[in-house]
PDB file of C-alpha atoms in Angstrom:
ATOM      1  CA  UNK A1273     -13.654   3.535  17.485  1.00  0.00           C
ATOM      2  CA  UNK A1274     -10.153   3.744  18.508  1.00  0.00           C
ATOM      3  CA  UNK A1275      -8.038   4.878  15.426  1.00  0.00           C
ATOM      4  CA  UNK A1276      -4.201   4.844  16.550  1.00  0.00           C
ATOM      5  CA  UNK A1277      -2.667   4.539  19.914  1.00  0.00           C
ATOM      6  CA  UNK A1278      -1.393   8.204  19.353  1.00  0.00           C
ATOM      7  CA  UNK A1279      -3.536  11.170  19.868  1.00  0.00           C
ATOM      8  CA  UNK A1280      -5.136  11.913  16.373  1.00  0.00           C
ATOM      9  CA  UNK A1281      -5.676  15.463  15.575  1.00  0.00           C
ATOM     10  CA  UNK A1282      -8.990  17.178  15.631  1.00  0.00           C
ATOM     11  CA  UNK A1283      -9.516  18.501  11.785  1.00  0.00           C
ATOM     12  CA  UNK A1284      -9.980  22.022  13.065  1.00  0.00           C
ATOM     13  CA  UNK A1285      -6.693  22.060  14.516  1.00  0.00           C
ATOM     14  CA  UNK A1286      -5.076  20.829  11.034  1.00  0.00           C
ATOM     15  CA  UNK A1287      -3.229  23.557   8.588  1.00  0.00           C
ATOM     16  CA  UNK A1288      -5.606  24.238   5.720  1.00  0.00           C
ATOM     17  CA  UNK A1289      -3.816  22.143   3.180  1.00  0.00           C
ATOM     18  CA  UNK A1290      -4.241  18.840   5.350  1.00  0.00           C
ATOM     19  CA  UNK A1291      -7.991  20.120   5.646  1.00  0.00           C
ATOM     20  CA  UNK A1292      -8.043  20.247   1.727  1.00  0.00           C
ATOM     21  CA  UNK A1293      -6.743  16.838   1.452  1.00  0.00           C
ATOM     22  CA  UNK A1294      -9.357  15.643   4.000  1.00  0.00           C
ATOM     23  CA  UNK A1295     -12.183  17.181   1.751  1.00  0.00           C
ATOM     24  CA  UNK A1296     -10.664  15.409  -1.326  1.00  0.00           C
ATOM     25  CA  UNK A1297     -10.791  11.929   0.147  1.00  0.00           C
ATOM     26  CA  UNK A1298     -14.575  12.592   1.397  1.00  0.00           C
ATOM     27  CA  UNK A1299     -15.177  13.759  -2.329  1.00  0.00           C
ATOM     28  CA  UNK A1300     -13.712  11.001  -3.692  1.00  0.00           C
ATOM     29  CA  UNK A1301     -14.667   8.045  -1.424  1.00  0.00           C
ATOM     30  CA  UNK A1302     -17.180   9.399   0.922  1.00  0.00           C
ATOM     31  CA  UNK A1303     -14.714   9.149   4.037  1.00  0.00           C
ATOM     32  CA  UNK A1304     -11.196  10.094   5.198  1.00  0.00           C
ATOM     33  CA  UNK A1305      -8.907   7.264   5.628  1.00  0.00           C
ATOM     34  CA  UNK A1306      -7.916   6.690   9.125  1.00  0.00           C
ATOM     35  CA  UNK A1307      -4.303   6.244   8.007  1.00  0.00           C
ATOM     36  CA  UNK A1308      -4.422  10.139   7.244  1.00  0.00           C
ATOM     37  CA  UNK A1309      -6.175  10.940  10.177  1.00  0.00           C
ATOM     38  CA  UNK A1310      -3.767   9.315  12.417  1.00  0.00           C
ATOM     39  CA  UNK A1311      -0.629  10.528  10.058  1.00  0.00           C
ATOM     40  CA  UNK A1312      -2.058  13.926  10.141  1.00  0.00           C
ATOM     41  CA  UNK A1313      -0.358  14.567  13.315  1.00  0.00           C
ATOM     42  CA  UNK A1314       3.208  14.616  11.493  1.00  0.00           C
ATOM     43  CA  UNK A1315       4.004  18.144   9.787  1.00  0.00           C
ATOM     44  CA  UNK A1316       5.365  15.830   6.797  1.00  0.00           C
ATOM     45  CA  UNK A1317       1.964  13.939   6.324  1.00  0.00           C
ATOM     46  CA  UNK A1318       1.350  15.909   2.842  1.00  0.00           C
ATOM     47  CA  UNK A1319       4.686  14.800   1.565  1.00  0.00           C
ATOM     48  CA  UNK A1320       4.146  11.110   2.311  1.00  0.00           C
ATOM     49  CA  UNK A1321       0.577  11.321   0.904  1.00  0.00           C
ATOM     50  CA  UNK A1322       2.034  13.147  -2.399  1.00  0.00           C
ATOM     51  CA  UNK A1323       4.550  10.438  -2.964  1.00  0.00           C
ATOM     52  CA  UNK A1324       2.009   7.488  -1.777  1.00  0.00           C
ATOM     53  CA  UNK A1325      -0.578   8.522  -4.333  1.00  0.00           C
ATOM     54  CA  UNK A1326       1.813   9.356  -6.996  1.00  0.00           C
ATOM     55  CA  UNK A1327       3.354   5.987  -6.855  1.00  0.00           C
ATOM     56  CA  UNK A1328       0.123   4.076  -6.095  1.00  0.00           C
ATOM     57  CA  UNK A1329      -2.419   6.220  -8.100  1.00  0.00           C
ATOM     58  CA  UNK A1330      -0.469   8.223 -10.482  1.00  0.00           C
ATOM     59  CA  UNK A1331       0.985   7.316 -14.081  1.00  0.00           C
ATOM     60  CA  UNK A1332       3.559   4.486 -13.960  1.00  0.00           C
ATOM     61  CA  UNK A1333       4.964   1.567 -15.860  1.00  0.00           C
ATOM     62  CA  UNK A1334       3.211  -0.862 -13.580  1.00  0.00           C
ATOM     63  CA  UNK A1335      -0.843  -1.405 -13.670  1.00  0.00           C
ATOM     64  CA  UNK A1336      -2.572  -0.391 -10.777  1.00  0.00           C
ATOM     65  CA  UNK A1337      -3.676  -4.175 -10.656  1.00  0.00           C
ATOM     66  CA  UNK A1338       0.083  -5.110 -10.341  1.00  0.00           C
ATOM     67  CA  UNK A1339       0.955  -2.360  -7.763  1.00  0.00           C
ATOM     68  CA  UNK A1340      -2.247  -3.567  -5.634  1.00  0.00           C
ATOM     69  CA  UNK A1341      -1.188  -7.055  -5.630  1.00  0.00           C
ATOM     70  CA  UNK A1342       2.289  -6.079  -4.650  1.00  0.00           C
ATOM     71  CA  UNK A1343       0.832  -4.187  -1.654  1.00  0.00           C
ATOM     72  CA  UNK A1344      -1.444  -6.998  -0.555  1.00  0.00           C
ATOM     73  CA  UNK A1345       1.348  -9.593  -0.575  1.00  0.00           C
ATOM     74  CA  UNK A1346       3.728  -7.417   1.217  1.00  0.00           C
ATOM     75  CA  UNK A1347       1.206  -6.161   3.575  1.00  0.00           C
ATOM     76  CA  UNK A1348      -0.151  -9.909   4.275  1.00  0.00           C
ATOM     77  CA  UNK A1349       3.816 -11.070   5.164  1.00  0.00           C
ATOM     78  CA  UNK A1350       4.143  -7.838   7.343  1.00  0.00           C
ATOM     79  CA  UNK A1351       0.533  -8.524   8.906  1.00  0.00           C
ATOM     80  CA  UNK A1352      -0.196  -4.969   8.523  1.00  0.00           C
ATOM     81  CA  UNK A1353      -4.123  -5.086   9.258  1.00  0.00           C
ATOM     82  CA  UNK A1354      -4.703  -1.771   7.656  1.00  0.00           C
ATOM     83  CA  UNK A1355      -3.173  -2.009   4.463  1.00  0.00           C
ATOM     84  CA  UNK A1356      -4.223  -5.600   3.988  1.00  0.00           C
ATOM     85  CA  UNK A1357      -7.861  -4.467   4.365  1.00  0.00           C
ATOM     86  CA  UNK A1358      -7.708  -1.519   2.398  1.00  0.00           C
ATOM     87  CA  UNK A1359      -5.489  -2.699  -0.275  1.00  0.00           C
ATOM     88  CA  UNK A1360      -7.520  -5.905  -0.929  1.00  0.00           C
ATOM     89  CA  UNK A1361     -10.507  -3.327  -1.169  1.00  0.00           C
ATOM     90  CA  UNK A1362      -8.839  -1.660  -3.609  1.00  0.00           C
ATOM     91  CA  UNK A1363      -7.671  -4.307  -6.065  1.00  0.00           C
ATOM     92  CA  UNK A1364     -11.479  -5.936  -5.512  1.00  0.00           C
ATOM     93  CA  UNK A1365     -12.836  -2.900  -6.961  1.00  0.00           C
ATOM     94  CA  UNK A1366     -10.125  -2.883  -9.548  1.00  0.00           C
ATOM     95  CA  UNK A1367     -10.773  -6.540 -10.455  1.00  0.00           C
ATOM     96  CA  UNK A1368     -14.131  -7.408  -9.203  1.00  0.00           C
ATOM     97  CA  UNK A1369     -12.267 -10.624  -7.910  1.00  0.00           C
ATOM     98  CA  UNK A1370     -12.244 -10.936  -4.023  1.00  0.00           C
ATOM     99  CA  UNK A1371     -10.444 -14.512  -4.070  1.00  0.00           C
ATOM    100  CA  UNK A1372      -7.413 -12.971  -5.950  1.00  0.00           C
ATOM    101  CA  UNK A1373      -7.108 -10.388  -2.787  1.00  0.00           C
ATOM    102  CA  UNK A1374      -7.754 -12.901  -0.357  1.00  0.00           C
ATOM    103  CA  UNK A1375      -5.050 -15.268  -1.503  1.00  0.00           C
ATOM    104  CA  UNK A1376      -2.601 -12.598  -2.236  1.00  0.00           C
ATOM    105  CA  UNK A1377      -2.929 -11.783   1.593  1.00  0.00           C
ATOM    106  CA  UNK A1378      -3.055 -15.139   3.030  1.00  0.00           C
ATOM    107  CA  UNK A1379      -0.363 -17.038   0.915  1.00  0.00           C
ATOM    108  CA  UNK A1380       0.829 -14.968  -1.862  1.00  0.00           C
ATOM    109  CA  UNK A1381       2.921 -18.060  -3.253  1.00  0.00           C
ATOM    110  CA  UNK A1382      -0.247 -19.665  -4.144  1.00  0.00           C
ATOM    111  CA  UNK A1383      -2.029 -17.001  -5.962  1.00  0.00           C
ATOM    112  CA  UNK A1384      -2.921 -17.875  -9.680  1.00  0.00           C
ATOM    113  CA  UNK A1385      -0.949 -14.860 -11.207  1.00  0.00           C
ATOM    114  CA  UNK A1386       0.176 -13.781 -14.636  1.00  0.00           C
ATOM    115  CA  UNK A1387       3.919 -14.440 -15.236  1.00  0.00           C
ATOM    116  CA  UNK A1388       4.408 -10.621 -15.084  1.00  0.00           C
ATOM    117  CA  UNK A1389       2.784 -10.410 -11.899  1.00  0.00           C
ATOM    118  CA  UNK A1390       3.905 -13.480 -10.430  1.00  0.00           C
ATOM    119  CA  UNK A1391       7.630 -11.785 -11.125  1.00  0.00           C
ATOM    120  CA  UNK A1392       6.621  -8.660  -9.055  1.00  0.00           C
ATOM    121  CA  UNK A1393       5.126 -10.273  -6.202  1.00  0.00           C
ATOM    122  CA  UNK A1394       8.100 -12.657  -5.905  1.00  0.00           C
ATOM    123  CA  UNK A1395      10.477  -9.449  -6.068  1.00  0.00           C
ATOM    124  CA  UNK A1396       8.344  -7.631  -3.477  1.00  0.00           C
ATOM    125  CA  UNK A1397       8.570 -10.800  -1.107  1.00  0.00           C
ATOM    126  CA  UNK A1398      12.308 -11.065  -1.084  1.00  0.00           C
ATOM    127  CA  UNK A1399      12.427  -7.297  -0.659  1.00  0.00           C
ATOM    128  CA  UNK A1400      10.410  -7.900   2.295  1.00  0.00           C
ATOM    129  CA  UNK A1401      12.141 -10.789   3.979  1.00  0.00           C
ATOM    130  CA  UNK A1402      15.824 -11.316   2.348  1.00  0.00           C
ATOM    131  CA  UNK A1403      16.551  -7.546   1.135  1.00  0.00           C
ATOM    132  CA  UNK A1404      19.879  -8.019   2.262  1.00  0.00           C
ATOM    133  CA  UNK A1405      20.695 -10.965   0.299  1.00  0.00           C
ATOM    134  CA  UNK A1406      19.261  -9.505  -2.939  1.00  0.00           C
ATOM    135  CA  UNK A1407      21.585  -9.537  -6.081  1.00  0.00           C
ATOM    136  CA  UNK A1408      21.516  -8.810  -9.568  1.00  0.00           C
ATOM    137  CA  UNK A1409      20.219 -12.321 -10.554  1.00  0.00           C
ATOM    138  CA  UNK A1410      17.061 -11.223  -8.618  1.00  0.00           C
ATOM    139  CA  UNK A1411      16.226  -8.875 -11.257  1.00  0.00           C
ATOM    140  CA  UNK A1412      16.399 -11.307 -14.329  1.00  0.00           C
ATOM    141  CA  UNK A1413      12.895 -12.784 -13.826  1.00  0.00           C
ATOM    142  CA  UNK A1414      11.621  -9.212 -13.749  1.00  0.00           C
ATOM    143  CA  UNK A1415      13.432  -8.758 -16.927  1.00  0.00           C
ATOM    144  CA  UNK A1416      12.143 -11.800 -18.611  1.00  0.00           C
ATOM    145  CA  UNK A1417       8.758 -10.797 -17.829  1.00  0.00           C
ATOM    146  CA  UNK A1418       9.426  -7.682 -19.980  1.00  0.00           C
ATOM    147  CA  UNK A1419      10.018  -4.920 -17.134  1.00  0.00           C
ATOM    148  CA  UNK A1420      12.410  -2.293 -18.222  1.00  0.00           C
ATOM    149  CA  UNK A1421      14.910  -1.098 -15.655  1.00  0.00           C
ATOM    150  CA  UNK A1422      12.416   1.925 -15.068  1.00  0.00           C
ATOM    151  CA  UNK A1423       9.753  -0.346 -14.344  1.00  0.00           C
ATOM    152  CA  UNK A1424      11.722  -2.366 -11.835  1.00  0.00           C
ATOM    153  CA  UNK A1425      12.796   0.663  -9.973  1.00  0.00           C
ATOM    154  CA  UNK A1426       9.097   1.576  -9.622  1.00  0.00           C
ATOM    155  CA  UNK A1427       8.416  -1.955  -8.536  1.00  0.00           C
ATOM    156  CA  UNK A1428      11.178  -1.612  -5.926  1.00  0.00           C
ATOM    157  CA  UNK A1429       9.765   1.802  -4.923  1.00  0.00           C
ATOM    158  CA  UNK A1430       6.264   0.107  -4.309  1.00  0.00           C
ATOM    159  CA  UNK A1431       7.997  -2.805  -2.131  1.00  0.00           C
ATOM    160  CA  UNK A1432       9.790  -0.082   0.003  1.00  0.00           C
ATOM    161  CA  UNK A1433       6.757   2.078   0.693  1.00  0.00           C
ATOM    162  CA  UNK A1434       4.696  -0.579   1.761  1.00  0.00           C
ATOM    163  CA  UNK A1435       7.245  -2.027   4.085  1.00  0.00           C
ATOM    164  CA  UNK A1436       7.818   1.266   5.469  1.00  0.00           C
ATOM    165  CA  UNK A1437       4.237   1.961   5.975  1.00  0.00           C
ATOM    166  CA  UNK A1438       3.322  -1.360   7.113  1.00  0.00           C
ATOM    167  CA  UNK A1439       6.066  -0.722   9.687  1.00  0.00           C
ATOM    168  CA  UNK A1440       4.405   2.459  11.186  1.00  0.00           C
ATOM    169  CA  UNK A1441       0.954   1.401  11.117  1.00  0.00           C
ATOM    170  CA  UNK A1442       1.799  -1.934  12.796  1.00  0.00           C
ATOM    171  CA  UNK A1443       3.908   0.254  15.437  1.00  0.00           C
ATOM    172  CA  UNK A1444       0.880   3.023  15.926  1.00  0.00           C
ATOM    173  CA  UNK A1445      -1.633   0.991  16.187  1.00  0.00           C
ATOM    174  CA  UNK A1446      -3.613   2.308  13.093  1.00  0.00           C
ATOM    175  CA  UNK A1447      -6.737   0.761  12.559  1.00  0.00           C
ATOM    176  CA  UNK A1448      -8.364   0.370   9.321  1.00  0.00           C
ATOM    177  CA  UNK A1449     -12.022   2.197   8.374  1.00  0.00           C
ATOM    178  CA  UNK A1450     -15.143  -0.229   8.624  1.00  0.00           C
ATOM    179  CA  UNK A1451     -15.655   0.897   4.823  1.00  0.00           C
ATOM    180  CA  UNK A1452     -12.702  -1.360   3.706  1.00  0.00           C
ATOM    181  CA  UNK A1453     -14.793  -4.273   4.740  1.00  0.00           C
ATOM    182  CA  UNK A1454     -17.248  -5.945   2.448  1.00  0.00           C
TER     183      UNK A1454
END
């Protein structure tokens, strides 16, 4: 299976730090994500991964479910096959609900969400499509849902991360691992 339109480096040619990350992936999930294999071509891959991991898996003011819902909605809008597949899987594993993941990917405006998650997803979608039109008023629904300024910044970071990463994955033809599919 082709992983990327770019050359994917052999593991033995990678720096020790990247090989150690690959081993962590194997121990935690049983496989190395194709995004890691493809991004390992860049010497900046460990930096990207540390930021991504801290943002999506680390302690934060948003729940893992909220972050994953935003990731799926953005990735569906950006038609990023890799991130839709992987984050639908992650959200399903967190919630046990395949339907929520499917609706978020297909039409996030129709997903039945709690008010706080709805505010986050709507904010993320506006950042995806109309970021240049955003005003302070776009923060009001987030504040009304109880989010602090720190949590709003975290939400903006999640949205920016997925818009950035979706574009890289789409531009380089990076394919999802078969393990992401049921």
